[in-house]
Amino acid sequence: MAAAVVAAPEVLRECGCKGVRTCLICERQRGGDPPWQHSPQKTHRFIYYSDTGWAVGAEESDFEGWAFPFPGVTLLEDFVTREEETEMVQLMDREPWKVSQSGRRKQDYGPKVNFRKQKLKTAGFQGLPSFSREVVRKMSLYPILEDFQPVEQCNLDYCPERGSAIDPHLDDTWLWGERLVSLNLLSPTVLSMSREAPGSLLLCLAPSGFPEALVEGVMAPSRSVLCQEVEVAIPLPRRSLLVLTGAARHQWKHAIHRRHIEARRVCVTFRELSAEFRPGGKQQELGQELLQISLSFQGRPM
């Protein structure tokens, strides 16, 4: 008598990949690892230190001990408690998750947007979820976020069994504003930053006593590295809140590599309105409508 076959959970059999993007599920279905699956790793890896705001060459690399300033990153550790984290994820899991690209699942709370045509619809958008009210309140306690008003929330679920990842990308700037805010839940990971611009980065030899010494002063640049060959790794502790602004928001692409997902991870990203939709902008009335909806905190996933 044949042994009973236990069906795999639906979450591990569904695939939402399109085009060149793949995950472990569709790679197994296709019978191989396609040559376009993994982007080539950057030649030179630097590690971001949140206490100094500098990126430093990784140990045993060609640029070990060399550093450059990496502005536009704010990392707030232990932004939520373990109890708050548990409650948030439990509430998320009561709602349906939609399969997405590269092994992710998602829940969207925001207007339906066509970024290519620069059009949006508010129909069906009922606001951010109720459990985000306290998260947004806590954001306002920090100077960098005291006036932050999120108009969209996207929950992304990463799982090593699905080979979850997200390719290097820049977020839209037509609708979304200056600050990108992400809450990292359930497990630590690494956000990888890369830049395709031509030119070089000027490096300083990190003084002895790094990273503390960099707070007081730096030495004159004496070495350089091509931008396109650099990847900056930003370690994201569990329950930390990340804010990207300036160059880190607009010039450096961000990604999560498959190798950096070692356990289930849920990322909650909040976005604010761009100047076009804020007071004084040509679509300020639509922006005000979006804010009124989002901050009602009555939403369900779109």
Short mmCIF file of C-alpha atoms in Angstrom, two decimals:
data_model
loop_
_atom_site.label_atom_id
_atom_site.label_comp_id
_atom_site.label_asym_id
_atom_site.label_seq_id
_atom_site.Cartn_x
_atom_site.Cartn_y
_atom_site.Cartn_z
CA MET A 1 0.00 0.00 0.00
CA ALA A 2 1.43 3.34 -1.04
CA ALA A 3 2.37 5.76 1.72
CA ALA A 4 0.02 8.67 2.23
CA VAL A 5 1.18 11.85 0.54
CA VAL A 6 1.10 14.98 2.67
CA ALA A 7 0.29 18.01 0.55
CA ALA A 8 2.68 20.93 0.84
CA PRO A 9 1.18 24.05 2.38
CA GLU A 10 -0.34 26.28 -0.26
CA VAL A 11 2.05 29.05 0.68
CA LEU A 12 4.97 26.88 -0.48
CA ARG A 13 3.39 25.88 -3.80
CA GLU A 14 2.11 29.18 -5.13
CA CYS A 15 4.33 31.40 -7.24
CA GLY A 16 3.71 34.98 -8.33
CA CYS A 17 6.87 35.47 -10.39
CA LYS A 18 6.76 37.20 -13.76
CA GLY A 19 9.33 37.87 -16.46
CA VAL A 20 12.91 37.24 -15.36
CA ARG A 21 12.11 37.10 -11.64
CA THR A 22 12.07 33.69 -10.03
CA CYS A 23 11.80 31.97 -6.63
CA LEU A 24 12.61 28.49 -5.37
CA ILE A 25 9.09 27.33 -6.24
CA CYS A 26 9.19 28.13 -9.95
CA GLU A 27 12.86 27.19 -10.23
CA ARG A 28 11.96 23.67 -9.06
CA GLN A 29 9.01 23.58 -11.43
CA ARG A 30 11.25 24.58 -14.32
CA GLY A 31 13.82 21.99 -13.35
CA GLY A 32 16.81 24.21 -12.92
CA ASP A 33 18.30 27.49 -11.82
CA PRO A 34 17.99 29.89 -14.79
CA PRO A 35 21.11 31.87 -15.64
CA TRP A 36 19.35 35.20 -15.06
CA GLN A 37 18.18 34.32 -11.55
CA HIS A 38 21.03 35.66 -9.44
CA SER A 39 22.44 39.11 -10.08
CA PRO A 40 26.21 39.18 -9.98
CA GLN A 41 27.56 40.21 -6.61
CA LYS A 42 29.27 43.56 -6.41
CA THR A 43 33.05 43.42 -6.26
CA HIS A 44 33.54 45.44 -3.10
CA ARG A 45 31.42 45.09 0.05
CA PHE A 46 31.16 47.79 2.70
CA ILE A 47 29.32 47.57 6.03
CA TYR A 48 27.19 50.46 7.29
CA TYR A 49 27.62 51.51 10.93
CA SER A 50 24.56 53.30 12.25
CA ASP A 51 26.44 54.90 15.16
CA THR A 52 28.72 56.84 12.80
CA GLY A 53 26.83 57.01 9.50
CA TRP A 54 29.86 55.61 7.64
CA ALA A 55 30.29 52.59 5.38
CA VAL A 56 33.49 50.64 6.08
CA GLY A 57 35.24 48.05 3.93
CA ALA A 58 34.44 44.50 4.98
CA GLU A 59 37.05 42.43 6.78
CA GLU A 60 39.53 40.57 4.54
CA SER A 61 38.46 42.66 1.53
CA ASP A 62 40.57 44.89 -0.70
CA PHE A 63 39.18 47.91 1.13
CA GLU A 64 39.29 46.65 4.71
CA GLY A 65 39.82 49.66 6.98
CA TRP A 66 38.73 52.18 4.35
CA ALA A 67 35.49 54.13 4.73
CA PHE A 68 33.20 56.76 3.24
CA PRO A 69 30.21 58.68 4.64
CA PHE A 70 26.84 57.15 3.80
CA PRO A 71 24.17 59.77 4.60
CA GLY A 72 20.40 59.39 4.60
CA VAL A 73 20.05 56.35 6.85
CA THR A 74 18.44 56.39 10.30
CA LEU A 75 18.09 53.14 12.24
CA LEU A 76 15.96 52.99 15.38
CA GLU A 77 16.52 49.71 17.22
CA ASP A 78 13.85 48.01 19.36
CA PHE A 79 11.20 50.31 17.91
CA VAL A 80 8.49 47.88 19.00
CA THR A 81 8.46 45.35 21.84
CA ARG A 82 8.32 41.59 21.42
CA GLU A 83 4.70 41.66 22.53
CA GLU A 84 3.80 44.36 20.01
CA GLU A 85 5.61 42.44 17.27
CA THR A 86 3.73 39.25 18.07
CA GLU A 87 0.37 41.00 18.10
CA MET A 88 1.02 42.82 14.81
CA VAL A 89 2.02 39.66 12.94
CA GLN A 90 -0.92 37.71 14.35
CA LEU A 91 -3.30 40.43 13.11
CA MET A 92 -1.63 40.41 9.69
CA ASP A 93 -1.98 36.64 9.43
CA ARG A 94 -5.73 36.90 10.01
CA GLU A 95 -5.96 38.72 6.68
CA PRO A 96 -5.20 37.10 3.32
CA TRP A 97 -1.71 37.36 1.88
CA LYS A 98 -1.34 37.65 -1.90
CA VAL A 99 1.48 35.87 -3.71
CA SER A 100 4.02 38.29 -5.16
CA GLN A 101 7.24 38.20 -7.16
CA SER A 102 10.51 36.57 -6.12
CA GLY A 103 8.96 34.37 -3.44
CA ARG A 104 7.32 37.14 -1.45
CA ARG A 105 3.75 37.51 -0.19
CA LYS A 106 2.16 40.92 0.28
CA GLN A 107 -0.66 42.94 1.79
CA ASP A 108 -1.31 46.41 0.36
CA TYR A 109 -3.08 49.24 2.17
CA GLY A 110 -3.16 52.13 -0.26
CA PRO A 111 -4.63 53.51 -3.48
CA LYS A 112 -4.37 51.58 -6.71
CA VAL A 113 -1.58 53.24 -8.66
CA ASN A 114 -0.36 53.10 -12.26
CA PHE A 115 3.09 54.64 -11.89
CA ARG A 116 3.87 54.52 -15.61
CA LYS A 117 0.77 56.55 -16.51
CA GLN A 118 0.87 58.50 -13.23
CA LYS A 119 -2.73 57.74 -12.37
CA LEU A 120 -4.36 56.49 -9.19
CA LYS A 121 -7.75 55.38 -7.88
CA THR A 122 -9.00 55.67 -4.31
CA ALA A 123 -11.87 53.20 -4.80
CA GLY A 124 -11.64 50.39 -2.26
CA PHE A 125 -8.96 52.11 -0.17
CA GLN A 126 -10.22 52.29 3.43
CA GLY A 127 -7.06 53.36 5.20
CA LEU A 128 -4.15 51.84 7.06
CA PRO A 129 -4.95 48.88 9.35
CA SER A 130 -6.07 49.63 12.90
CA PHE A 131 -2.95 48.09 14.46
CA SER A 132 -0.75 50.70 12.72
CA ARG A 133 -2.25 53.59 14.65
CA GLU A 134 0.11 53.02 17.59
CA VAL A 135 3.11 52.52 15.30
CA VAL A 136 2.45 55.86 13.59
CA ARG A 137 2.02 57.54 16.99
CA LYS A 138 5.39 56.22 18.14
CA MET A 139 7.02 57.51 14.95
CA SER A 140 5.98 61.05 15.84
CA LEU A 141 8.09 60.87 19.01
CA TYR A 142 11.30 60.97 16.92
CA PRO A 143 12.45 64.29 15.38
CA ILE A 144 13.08 62.76 11.95
CA LEU A 145 9.47 61.50 11.83
CA GLU A 146 7.55 64.03 13.94
CA ASP A 147 5.61 65.29 10.88
CA PHE A 148 5.50 61.97 9.01
CA GLN A 149 2.00 61.14 7.71
CA PRO A 150 1.90 57.78 5.95
CA VAL A 151 -0.55 57.43 3.11
CA GLU A 152 0.33 53.85 2.18
CA GLN A 153 1.43 50.69 3.96
CA CYS A 154 2.82 47.58 2.31
CA ASN A 155 3.44 44.38 4.29
CA LEU A 156 5.89 41.95 2.69
CA ASP A 157 6.37 38.39 3.92
CA TYR A 158 9.74 36.72 3.24
CA CYS A 159 10.42 33.01 3.76
CA PRO A 160 13.61 31.00 3.07
CA GLU A 161 11.56 28.00 1.87
CA ARG A 162 10.25 30.14 -0.99
CA GLY A 163 13.64 31.74 -1.73
CA SER A 164 12.19 35.19 -1.02
CA ALA A 165 14.11 38.27 -2.14
CA ILE A 166 13.61 41.67 -3.73
CA ASP A 167 15.71 43.02 -6.58
CA PRO A 168 17.67 46.30 -6.37
CA HIS A 169 15.26 49.17 -7.02
CA LEU A 170 14.42 52.81 -6.34
CA ASP A 171 10.95 53.64 -5.04
CA ASP A 172 8.70 55.94 -7.06
CA THR A 173 9.02 59.70 -6.55
CA TRP A 174 5.89 60.92 -8.38
CA LEU A 175 3.50 59.86 -5.59
CA TRP A 176 5.79 58.85 -2.74
CA GLY A 177 7.69 61.50 -0.81
CA GLU A 178 11.09 61.98 0.75
CA ARG A 179 11.05 59.42 3.56
CA LEU A 180 10.75 55.66 3.21
CA VAL A 181 10.07 54.01 6.56
CA SER A 182 10.32 50.24 7.12
CA LEU A 183 9.72 48.14 10.23
CA ASN A 184 11.65 44.85 10.28
CA LEU A 185 9.83 42.05 12.13
CA LEU A 186 10.45 38.41 13.17
CA SER A 187 14.11 38.08 12.12
CA PRO A 188 17.21 40.16 11.37
CA THR A 189 18.31 40.68 7.79
CA VAL A 190 20.55 42.86 5.63
CA LEU A 191 19.49 45.66 3.28
CA SER A 192 21.91 45.83 0.35
CA MET A 193 22.51 49.22 -1.28
CA SER A 194 24.00 49.64 -4.74
CA ARG A 195 24.44 52.48 -7.22
CA GLU A 196 24.76 52.32 -11.00
CA ALA A 197 25.98 55.90 -11.45
CA PRO A 198 29.36 56.48 -13.11
CA GLY A 199 32.19 57.95 -11.11
CA SER A 200 34.06 57.03 -7.98
CA LEU A 201 33.65 57.20 -4.23
CA LEU A 202 36.43 58.86 -2.25
CA LEU A 203 37.60 56.81 0.70
CA CYS A 204 39.29 57.71 3.97
CA LEU A 205 41.51 55.41 5.96
CA ALA A 206 39.45 54.72 9.06
CA PRO A 207 41.45 55.84 12.11
CA SER A 208 42.33 53.47 14.91
CA GLY A 209 39.53 53.09 17.40
CA PHE A 210 36.88 52.91 14.66
CA PRO A 211 33.97 53.41 14.76
CA GLU A 212 34.16 55.84 17.68
CA ALA A 213 37.03 57.79 16.16
CA LEU A 214 35.03 58.71 13.07
CA VAL A 215 32.61 60.71 15.18
CA GLU A 216 35.34 63.19 16.08
CA GLY A 217 36.97 63.65 12.72
CA VAL A 218 38.21 62.02 9.54
CA MET A 219 41.36 61.91 7.52
CA ALA A 220 41.71 63.34 4.01
CA PRO A 221 40.56 61.05 1.18
CA SER A 222 43.45 59.08 -0.23
CA ARG A 223 41.84 56.24 -2.20
CA SER A 224 38.83 55.74 -4.46
CA VAL A 225 36.57 52.96 -5.72
CA LEU A 226 34.14 52.83 -8.64
CA CYS A 227 30.52 53.37 -7.54
CA GLN A 228 29.27 50.53 -9.71
CA GLU A 229 31.52 48.03 -7.93
CA VAL A 230 30.31 48.86 -4.42
CA GLU A 231 27.59 47.31 -2.29
CA VAL A 232 26.80 48.70 1.15
CA ALA A 233 25.27 46.24 3.62
CA ILE A 234 22.95 47.78 6.23
CA PRO A 235 22.31 45.25 9.04
CA LEU A 236 18.66 45.41 10.14
CA PRO A 237 18.06 44.01 13.63
CA ARG A 238 14.76 42.40 14.48
CA ARG A 239 12.08 44.95 15.50
CA SER A 240 14.14 47.89 14.17
CA LEU A 241 12.75 50.84 12.18
CA LEU A 242 14.68 52.10 9.15
CA VAL A 243 14.27 55.55 7.58
CA LEU A 244 15.80 56.28 4.16
CA THR A 245 16.11 59.89 2.95
CA GLY A 246 18.32 61.95 0.64
CA ALA A 247 20.96 60.03 -1.30
CA ALA A 248 20.03 56.72 0.33
CA ARG A 249 16.45 57.24 -0.89
CA HIS A 250 17.06 58.67 -4.35
CA GLN A 251 20.50 57.57 -5.55
CA TRP A 252 21.20 54.17 -4.01
CA LYS A 253 19.02 51.23 -4.96
CA HIS A 254 17.99 48.92 -2.11
CA ALA A 255 17.52 45.15 -2.18
CA ILE A 256 17.13 42.08 0.02
CA HIS A 257 19.18 39.14 -1.23
CA ARG A 258 17.91 35.60 -0.91
CA ARG A 259 20.95 34.60 1.14
CA HIS A 260 19.98 37.14 3.82
CA ILE A 261 16.59 35.53 4.53
CA GLU A 262 17.32 32.81 7.07
CA ALA A 263 13.89 32.70 8.78
CA ARG A 264 10.46 34.19 8.24
CA ARG A 265 10.67 37.97 7.97
CA VAL A 266 7.86 40.51 7.73
CA CYS A 267 8.65 44.00 6.50
CA VAL A 268 6.12 46.80 7.02
CA THR A 269 6.87 49.79 4.77
CA PHE A 270 5.18 53.16 5.16
CA ARG A 271 5.26 55.88 2.49
CA GLU A 272 4.33 59.54 2.58
CA LEU A 273 3.08 61.86 -0.16
CA SER A 274 5.37 63.73 -2.55
CA ALA A 275 5.35 67.54 -2.85
CA GLU A 276 2.88 67.35 -5.75
CA PHE A 277 0.21 65.97 -3.40
CA ARG A 278 1.06 68.07 -0.34
CA PRO A 279 -0.25 71.57 0.52
CA GLY A 280 0.77 73.94 -2.27
CA GLY A 281 1.15 71.11 -4.82
CA LYS A 282 -0.98 70.86 -7.95
CA GLN A 283 -2.78 67.77 -6.60
CA GLN A 284 -3.07 68.87 -2.98
CA GLU A 285 -6.82 68.20 -2.81
CA LEU A 286 -6.34 64.59 -3.88
CA GLY A 287 -3.49 64.31 -1.39
CA GLN A 288 -5.70 65.57 1.42
CA GLU A 289 -8.35 63.01 0.50
CA LEU A 290 -5.77 60.22 0.56
CA LEU A 291 -4.51 61.29 3.98
CA GLN A 292 -8.00 61.45 5.44
CA ILE A 293 -8.62 57.89 4.27
CA SER A 294 -5.26 56.48 5.32
CA LEU A 295 -5.29 57.99 8.81
CA SER A 296 -8.78 56.69 9.56
CA PHE A 297 -7.05 53.35 10.31
CA GLN A 298 -10.03 51.35 9.11
CA GLY A 299 -8.34 49.55 6.24
CA ARG A 300 -8.16 45.99 5.02
CA PRO A 301 -5.69 44.70 2.40
CA MET A 302 -6.48 45.77 -1.15
#
